[in-house]
Tab-separated table of C-alpha atoms in Angstrom:
chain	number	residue	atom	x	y	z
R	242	UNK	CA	13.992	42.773	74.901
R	243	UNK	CA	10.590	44.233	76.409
R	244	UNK	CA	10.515	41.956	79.168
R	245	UNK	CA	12.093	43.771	81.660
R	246	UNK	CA	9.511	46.318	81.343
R	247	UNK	CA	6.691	44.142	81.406
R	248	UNK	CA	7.609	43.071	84.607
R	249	UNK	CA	8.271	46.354	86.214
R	250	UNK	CA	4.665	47.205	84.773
R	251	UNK	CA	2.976	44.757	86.680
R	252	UNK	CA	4.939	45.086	89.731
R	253	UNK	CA	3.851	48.900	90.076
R	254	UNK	CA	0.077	47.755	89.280
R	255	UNK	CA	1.217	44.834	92.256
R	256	UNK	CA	2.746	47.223	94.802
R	257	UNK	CA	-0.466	49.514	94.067
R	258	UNK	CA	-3.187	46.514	95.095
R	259	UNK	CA	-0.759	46.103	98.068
R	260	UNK	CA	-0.583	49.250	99.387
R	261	UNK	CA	-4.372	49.982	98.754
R	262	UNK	CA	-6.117	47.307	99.443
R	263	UNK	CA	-7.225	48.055	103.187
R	264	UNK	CA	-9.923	45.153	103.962
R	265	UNK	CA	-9.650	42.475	106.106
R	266	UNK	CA	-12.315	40.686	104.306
R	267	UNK	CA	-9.612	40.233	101.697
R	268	UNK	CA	-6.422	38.372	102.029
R	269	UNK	CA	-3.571	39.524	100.032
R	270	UNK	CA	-0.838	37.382	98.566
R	271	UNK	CA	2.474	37.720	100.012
R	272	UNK	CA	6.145	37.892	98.619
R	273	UNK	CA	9.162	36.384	100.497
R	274	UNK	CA	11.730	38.443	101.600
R	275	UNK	CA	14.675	38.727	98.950
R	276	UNK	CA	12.300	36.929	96.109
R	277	UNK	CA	11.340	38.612	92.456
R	278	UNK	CA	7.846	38.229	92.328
R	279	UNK	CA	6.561	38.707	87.841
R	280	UNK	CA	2.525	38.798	88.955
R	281	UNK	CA	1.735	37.042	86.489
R	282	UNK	CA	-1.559	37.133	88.339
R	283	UNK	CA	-2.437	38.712	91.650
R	284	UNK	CA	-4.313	36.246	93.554
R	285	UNK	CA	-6.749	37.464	96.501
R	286	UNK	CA	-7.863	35.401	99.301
R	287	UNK	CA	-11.527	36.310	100.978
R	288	UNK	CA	-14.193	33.609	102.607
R	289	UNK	CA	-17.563	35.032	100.484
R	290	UNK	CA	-15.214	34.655	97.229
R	291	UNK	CA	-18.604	34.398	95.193
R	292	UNK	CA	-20.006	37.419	96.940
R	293	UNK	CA	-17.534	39.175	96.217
R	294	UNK	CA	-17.107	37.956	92.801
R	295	UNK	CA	-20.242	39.484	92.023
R	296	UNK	CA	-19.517	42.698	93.749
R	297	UNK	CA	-16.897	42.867	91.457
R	298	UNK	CA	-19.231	42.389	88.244
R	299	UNK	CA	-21.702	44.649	89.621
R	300	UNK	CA	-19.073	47.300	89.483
R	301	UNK	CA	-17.615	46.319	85.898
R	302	UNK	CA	-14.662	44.612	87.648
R	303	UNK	CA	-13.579	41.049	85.975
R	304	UNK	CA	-11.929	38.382	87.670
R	305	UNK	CA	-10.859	35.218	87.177
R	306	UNK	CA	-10.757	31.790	89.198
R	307	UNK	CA	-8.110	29.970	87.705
R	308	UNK	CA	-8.632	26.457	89.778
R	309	UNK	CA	-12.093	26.033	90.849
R	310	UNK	CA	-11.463	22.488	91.319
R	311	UNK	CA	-8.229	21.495	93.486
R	312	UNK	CA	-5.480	18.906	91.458
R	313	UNK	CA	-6.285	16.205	93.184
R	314	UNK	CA	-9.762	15.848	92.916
R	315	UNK	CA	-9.815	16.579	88.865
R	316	UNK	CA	-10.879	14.396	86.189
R	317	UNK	CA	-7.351	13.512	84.799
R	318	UNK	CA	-5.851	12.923	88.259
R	319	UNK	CA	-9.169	10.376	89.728
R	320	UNK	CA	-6.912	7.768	89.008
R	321	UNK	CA	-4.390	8.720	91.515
R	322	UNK	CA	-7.523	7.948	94.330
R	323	UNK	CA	-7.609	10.914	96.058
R	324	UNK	CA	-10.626	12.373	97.681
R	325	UNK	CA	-12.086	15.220	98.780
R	326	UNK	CA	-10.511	15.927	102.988
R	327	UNK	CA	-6.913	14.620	101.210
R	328	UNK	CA	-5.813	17.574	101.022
R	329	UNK	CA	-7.280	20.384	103.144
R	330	UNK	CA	-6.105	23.916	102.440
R	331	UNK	CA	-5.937	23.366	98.341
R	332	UNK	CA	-9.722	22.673	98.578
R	333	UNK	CA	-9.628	25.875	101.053
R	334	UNK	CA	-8.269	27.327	98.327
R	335	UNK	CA	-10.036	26.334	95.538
R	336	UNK	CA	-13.360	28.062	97.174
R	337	UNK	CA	-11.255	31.263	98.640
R	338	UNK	CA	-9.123	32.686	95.949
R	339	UNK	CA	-9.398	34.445	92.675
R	340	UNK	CA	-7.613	36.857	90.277
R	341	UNK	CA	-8.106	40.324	90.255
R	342	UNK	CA	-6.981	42.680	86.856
R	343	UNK	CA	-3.518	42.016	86.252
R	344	UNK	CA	-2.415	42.928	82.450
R	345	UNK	CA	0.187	45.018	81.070
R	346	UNK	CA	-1.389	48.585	79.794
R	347	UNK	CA	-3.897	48.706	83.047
R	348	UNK	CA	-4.214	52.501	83.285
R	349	UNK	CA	-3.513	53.956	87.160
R	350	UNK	CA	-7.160	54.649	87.388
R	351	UNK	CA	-8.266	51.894	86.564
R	352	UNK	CA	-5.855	49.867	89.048
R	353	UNK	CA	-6.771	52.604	91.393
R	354	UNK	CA	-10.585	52.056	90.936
R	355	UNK	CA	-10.179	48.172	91.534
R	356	UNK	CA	-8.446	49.115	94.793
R	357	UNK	CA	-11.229	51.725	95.700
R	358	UNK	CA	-14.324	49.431	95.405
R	359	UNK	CA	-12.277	46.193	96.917
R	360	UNK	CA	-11.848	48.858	99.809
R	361	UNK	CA	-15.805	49.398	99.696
R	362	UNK	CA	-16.633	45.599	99.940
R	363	UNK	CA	-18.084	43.935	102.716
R	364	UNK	CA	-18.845	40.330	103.557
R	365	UNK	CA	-22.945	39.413	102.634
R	366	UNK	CA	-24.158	37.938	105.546
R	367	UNK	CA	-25.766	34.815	104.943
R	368	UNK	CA	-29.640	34.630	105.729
R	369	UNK	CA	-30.484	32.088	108.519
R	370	UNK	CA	-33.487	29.961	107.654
């Protein structure tokens, strides 16, 4: 009876990240035109994922990567004989993406802080030897 709710929850804490989030160093997901869209996670997109994973921490943000390791090249599916350059944007993927806070009860400050330091990130450079 509650889930109606739920859902409307998460797509105000959704449309929040979405409107916020200003940085082109992060990709954002999008929603087809004329689709219902339950965030059951909001997935980000950004090329230093681990830097910016641990900008994240270092500001008492937690994410999540849900599928560090693309289908096809997991354990249970090796029999199938795929390998790694099968296929191309999943393993893109699998290195790009991960979840920021997404949960029913996220107070507007905190959804609004999340936006604010994703706003504040920028790429690390990585040293040249």
């Amino acid at each position: 009876g509650h889930l109606a709710d739920l859902i409307a929850e998460r797509e105000r804490i959704a449309a929040a990240y979405l409107s916020g989030i200003q940085n082109p160093a992060i990709r954002l997901p999008k929603q087809r035109e004329n689709a219902n869209h339950v965030w059951h996670q909001f997935v980000v997109e950004t090329d230093d994922r681990d830097g910016f994973q641990q900008y994240l921490e270092d500001h008492d943000i937690q994410t999540v990567i849900h599928y560090p390791i693309p289908p096809h090249l997991a354990e249970c599916y090796q029999y199938l004989g795929h390998k790694e350059g099968d296929y191309p944007i999943a393993e893109r993927m699998a290195k790009t993406v991960l979840s920021l806070p997404m949960f029913n009860g996220m107070k507007e400050e905190e959804v609004q802080y999340a936006v604010d330091v994703a706003n504040g990130y920028e790429k690390r450079m990585e040293e040249s030897h």
